[in-house]
mmCIF file of C-alpha atoms in Angstrom:
data_model
loop_
_atom_site.group_PDB
_atom_site.id
_atom_site.type_symbol
_atom_site.label_atom_id
_atom_site.label_comp_id
_atom_site.label_asym_id
_atom_site.label_seq_id
_atom_site.Cartn_x
_atom_site.Cartn_y
_atom_site.Cartn_z
ATOM 1 C CA MET B 1 107.450 90.231 119.834
ATOM 2 C CA THR B 2 107.469 93.900 118.913
ATOM 3 C CA PHE B 3 110.758 95.767 118.777
ATOM 4 C CA VAL B 4 110.429 99.377 119.961
ATOM 5 C CA HIS B 5 113.264 101.505 118.552
ATOM 6 C CA VAL B 6 113.538 104.763 120.496
ATOM 7 C CA GLY B 7 115.053 107.856 118.904
ATOM 8 C CA PRO B 8 116.856 110.762 120.545
ATOM 9 C CA THR B 9 113.963 113.224 120.342
ATOM 10 C CA VAL B 10 111.684 111.008 122.432
ATOM 11 C CA LEU B 11 114.510 110.219 124.863
ATOM 12 C CA TYR B 12 115.187 113.933 125.236
ATOM 13 C CA ASP B 13 111.534 114.880 125.740
ATOM 14 C CA LEU B 14 110.917 112.212 128.371
ATOM 15 C CA GLY B 15 114.389 112.428 129.899
ATOM 16 C CA GLN B 16 114.166 116.160 130.550
ATOM 17 C CA ILE B 17 111.146 115.629 132.786
ATOM 18 C CA GLY B 18 112.212 112.309 134.330
ATOM 19 C CA GLU B 19 109.530 110.195 132.644
ATOM 20 C CA LEU B 20 111.574 107.648 130.671
ATOM 21 C CA ASP B 21 109.868 104.832 132.554
ATOM 22 C CA LEU B 22 106.778 105.492 130.406
ATOM 23 C CA LEU B 23 108.621 103.618 127.636
ATOM 24 C CA THR B 24 108.161 100.383 129.563
ATOM 25 C CA TYR B 25 104.425 100.399 128.800
ATOM 26 C CA PHE B 26 105.160 99.213 125.282
ATOM 27 C CA ASP B 27 104.804 95.479 124.854
ATOM 28 C CA GLY B 28 108.093 94.265 123.438
ATOM 29 C CA ALA B 29 111.819 94.786 123.464
ATOM 30 C CA LEU B 30 113.106 98.333 123.828
ATOM 31 C CA VAL B 31 115.961 99.204 121.474
ATOM 32 C CA VAL B 32 118.141 102.228 122.268
ATOM 33 C CA PRO B 33 121.338 101.895 120.216
ATOM 34 C CA GLU B 34 124.508 103.375 121.699
ATOM 35 C CA GLU B 35 124.662 105.783 118.731
ATOM 36 C CA VAL B 36 121.261 107.152 119.773
ATOM 37 C CA ARG B 37 122.279 107.391 123.420
ATOM 38 C CA TYR B 38 125.306 109.513 122.523
ATOM 39 C CA GLN B 39 123.010 112.143 121.005
ATOM 40 C CA LEU B 40 121.752 113.082 124.461
ATOM 41 C CA THR B 41 124.217 115.484 126.045
ATOM 42 C CA THR B 42 121.766 117.884 127.684
ATOM 43 C CA GLU B 43 121.069 117.522 131.386
ATOM 44 C CA PRO B 44 119.045 116.172 133.061
ATOM 45 C CA ALA B 45 118.064 114.031 130.045
ATOM 46 C CA ALA B 46 121.521 112.416 129.702
ATOM 47 C CA THR B 47 121.719 111.411 133.369
ATOM 48 C CA ASN B 48 118.122 110.196 133.411
ATOM 49 C CA LEU B 49 118.782 108.093 130.303
ATOM 50 C CA ALA B 50 121.918 106.548 131.823
ATOM 51 C CA GLN B 51 119.932 105.607 134.934
ATOM 52 C CA PHE B 52 117.059 104.225 132.850
ATOM 53 C CA LEU B 53 119.437 102.077 130.797
ATOM 54 C CA ASP B 54 121.059 100.756 133.990
ATOM 55 C CA ASP B 55 117.679 99.843 135.495
ATOM 56 C CA THR B 56 115.834 98.532 132.436
ATOM 57 C CA SER B 57 116.383 95.685 130.002
ATOM 58 C CA VAL B 58 117.212 97.470 126.748
ATOM 59 C CA ILE B 59 118.940 96.327 123.553
ATOM 60 C CA THR B 60 121.800 98.746 122.884
ATOM 61 C CA SER B 61 123.918 97.154 120.166
ATOM 62 C CA VAL B 62 123.364 97.059 116.425
ATOM 63 C CA ARG B 63 125.440 94.899 114.116
ATOM 64 C CA PRO B 64 127.848 97.023 112.015
ATOM 65 C CA GLU B 65 126.961 95.235 108.774
ATOM 66 C CA VAL B 66 123.292 96.124 109.261
ATOM 67 C CA ARG B 67 124.153 99.790 109.931
ATOM 68 C CA GLN B 68 126.212 99.728 106.729
ATOM 69 C CA GLN B 69 123.258 98.277 104.819
ATOM 70 C CA VAL B 70 121.032 101.098 106.099
ATOM 71 C CA ALA B 71 123.669 103.646 105.122
ATOM 72 C CA ASN B 72 123.976 102.208 101.625
ATOM 73 C CA SER B 73 120.210 102.147 101.131
ATOM 74 C CA LEU B 74 119.314 105.503 102.657
ATOM 75 C CA GLY B 75 122.476 107.539 102.198
ATOM 76 C CA THR B 76 123.108 107.998 105.905
ATOM 77 C CA ASP B 77 126.312 107.764 107.929
ATOM 78 C CA PRO B 78 126.823 104.101 108.934
ATOM 79 C CA ASP B 79 128.200 105.237 112.285
ATOM 80 C CA GLY B 80 125.400 107.729 112.905
ATOM 81 C CA TYR B 81 122.321 107.380 115.045
ATOM 82 C CA GLU B 82 119.910 107.310 112.079
ATOM 83 C CA ALA B 83 121.448 104.111 110.683
ATOM 84 C CA ALA B 84 121.423 102.532 114.140
ATOM 85 C CA LEU B 85 117.834 103.568 114.829
ATOM 86 C CA LEU B 86 116.504 102.199 111.537
ATOM 87 C CA ALA B 87 118.695 99.068 111.508
ATOM 88 C CA GLY B 88 115.905 96.817 112.746
ATOM 89 C CA LEU B 89 114.069 97.447 109.490
ATOM 90 C CA PHE B 90 117.014 96.031 107.525
ATOM 91 C CA ASP B 91 118.133 93.127 109.722
ATOM 92 C CA ASP B 92 117.531 89.955 107.690
ATOM 93 C CA SER B 93 118.606 87.724 110.576
ATOM 94 C CA ILE B 94 115.330 88.436 112.378
ATOM 95 C CA ASP B 95 111.916 87.184 111.248
ATOM 96 C CA ASP B 96 110.265 89.647 108.835
ATOM 97 C CA GLU B 97 106.908 89.162 110.534
ATOM 98 C CA ARG B 98 107.954 90.872 113.748
ATOM 99 C CA PRO B 99 106.413 94.300 114.147
ATOM 100 C CA ILE B 100 108.709 97.276 114.579
ATOM 101 C CA LEU B 101 107.710 100.538 116.206
ATOM 102 C CA VAL B 102 109.945 103.583 115.791
ATOM 103 C CA LEU B 103 109.500 106.295 118.411
ATOM 104 C CA SER B 104 110.720 109.626 117.110
ATOM 105 C CA ASP B 105 109.515 113.181 116.720
ATOM 106 C CA ASP B 106 111.903 113.773 113.798
ATOM 107 C CA ARG B 107 109.712 114.126 110.697
ATOM 108 C CA ARG B 108 112.334 112.746 108.322
ATOM 109 C CA LEU B 109 112.998 109.649 110.425
ATOM 110 C CA ARG B 110 109.274 109.089 110.917
ATOM 111 C CA ALA B 111 108.695 109.287 107.162
ATOM 112 C CA LEU B 112 111.561 106.882 106.454
ATOM 113 C CA ALA B 113 110.382 104.404 109.079
ATOM 114 C CA ASP B 114 106.798 104.592 107.858
ATOM 115 C CA GLY B 115 107.903 104.118 104.261
ATOM 116 C CA LEU B 116 109.893 101.051 105.287
ATOM 117 C CA GLY B 117 106.855 99.477 106.954
ATOM 118 C CA ALA B 118 107.353 100.361 110.608
ATOM 119 C CA LYS B 119 104.709 101.825 112.840
ATOM 120 C CA VAL B 120 105.675 105.248 114.148
ATOM 121 C CA ALA B 121 104.801 107.331 117.171
ATOM 122 C CA GLY B 122 106.299 110.219 119.071
ATOM 123 C CA SER B 123 106.642 111.504 122.600
ATOM 124 C CA PHE B 124 102.951 112.142 122.980
ATOM 125 C CA GLY B 125 102.171 108.662 121.729
ATOM 126 C CA VAL B 126 104.288 107.320 124.582
ATOM 127 C CA VAL B 127 102.275 109.311 127.130
ATOM 128 C CA VAL B 128 98.968 108.212 125.592
ATOM 129 C CA LYS B 129 100.082 104.550 125.577
ATOM 130 C CA ALA B 130 101.068 104.759 129.245
ATOM 131 C CA ALA B 131 97.762 106.407 130.147
ATOM 132 C CA VAL B 132 95.835 103.655 128.364
ATOM 133 C CA GLU B 133 97.875 100.824 129.891
ATOM 134 C CA ASP B 134 98.225 102.053 133.479
ATOM 135 C CA LYS B 135 95.020 102.341 135.458
ATOM 136 C CA TYR B 136 96.933 104.370 138.043
ATOM 137 C CA LEU B 137 98.021 107.013 135.530
ATOM 138 C CA SER B 138 94.972 109.204 135.281
ATOM 139 C CA ALA B 139 94.118 111.392 132.328
ATOM 140 C CA SER B 140 94.845 114.476 134.426
ATOM 141 C CA GLN B 141 98.304 113.129 135.323
ATOM 142 C CA ALA B 142 98.987 112.363 131.658
ATOM 143 C CA LYS B 143 97.905 115.895 130.735
ATOM 144 C CA ARG B 144 100.352 117.267 133.314
ATOM 145 C CA ILE B 145 103.118 115.190 131.723
ATOM 146 C CA VAL B 146 102.256 116.670 128.312
ATOM 147 C CA SER B 147 102.300 120.166 129.818
ATOM 148 C CA ARG B 148 105.676 119.504 131.472
ATOM 149 C CA MET B 149 107.083 118.290 128.156
ATOM 150 C CA ASP B 150 105.792 121.456 126.520
ATOM 151 C CA ASP B 151 107.365 123.561 129.280
ATOM 152 C CA HIS B 152 110.719 121.845 128.695
ATOM 153 C CA GLY B 153 111.099 122.588 125.032
ATOM 154 C CA VAL B 154 108.817 120.396 122.943
ATOM 155 C CA GLN B 155 107.546 123.656 121.456
ATOM 156 C CA LEU B 156 103.919 122.844 120.804
ATOM 157 C CA THR B 157 101.701 125.353 119.145
ATOM 158 C CA GLY B 158 98.528 126.125 121.067
ATOM 159 C CA GLN B 159 96.505 124.027 118.625
ATOM 160 C CA LEU B 160 98.826 120.995 118.861
ATOM 161 C CA ARG B 161 98.963 121.206 122.638
ATOM 162 C CA ALA B 162 95.158 121.334 122.838
ATOM 163 C CA GLN B 163 94.940 118.362 120.458
ATOM 164 C CA ALA B 164 97.494 116.322 122.450
ATOM 165 C CA ILE B 165 95.716 117.035 125.709
ATOM 166 C CA GLY B 166 92.358 116.362 124.057
ATOM 167 C CA ASP B 167 93.586 112.955 122.879
ATOM 168 C CA LEU B 168 94.281 112.032 126.476
#
C-alpha cells in the first residue's frame, strides 16, 4: 500500500478552489498530519479541508518519537509540520518496502523527500493523476482546474502554465 503524505501547499491550492477530492484518486492511504492541517488558515481552503477530513478516511496522527527522529536528522522543529509530513520516511515500525509519495509544491520539502527515497509530486500532479484515473474528468475540465488554481494564487509563469496545461 502506498502512503500519500499531503503537504500544506497542495492542500491550499486544491482547497482554495474546492477540489480536495482529487486527492482520492491516489491509490493508497492519505496522510494529512494535524501539524500540516494547522498551516491552513486562509479561507475557503481551511473550511474545505475540515470538510474533506470529516468526509474522507485520512491518517492524521504521527507518533511523537518519529517526529523527533525527523527533527534530529534534518534539523527541523519536532512539533512543526515538516517533521510530521516527512515522518513516514523515518518510521521503522512500518515495512520499508512500502512506497511513499509526498505531495508538496515546496522545493525544499520536495528535495528532502526525494533525497530520502520518496516519490514527489505537486498540485498539478494531483490534477493530472485525477484526469488519468477518472474517465469522467475530461482534459478540458482538468485544464480549467489548472487555470482556477493559477487564478487563486499558484503564481505560474506563462511558460509553466502552458507546460502544465500541455501535460494534460
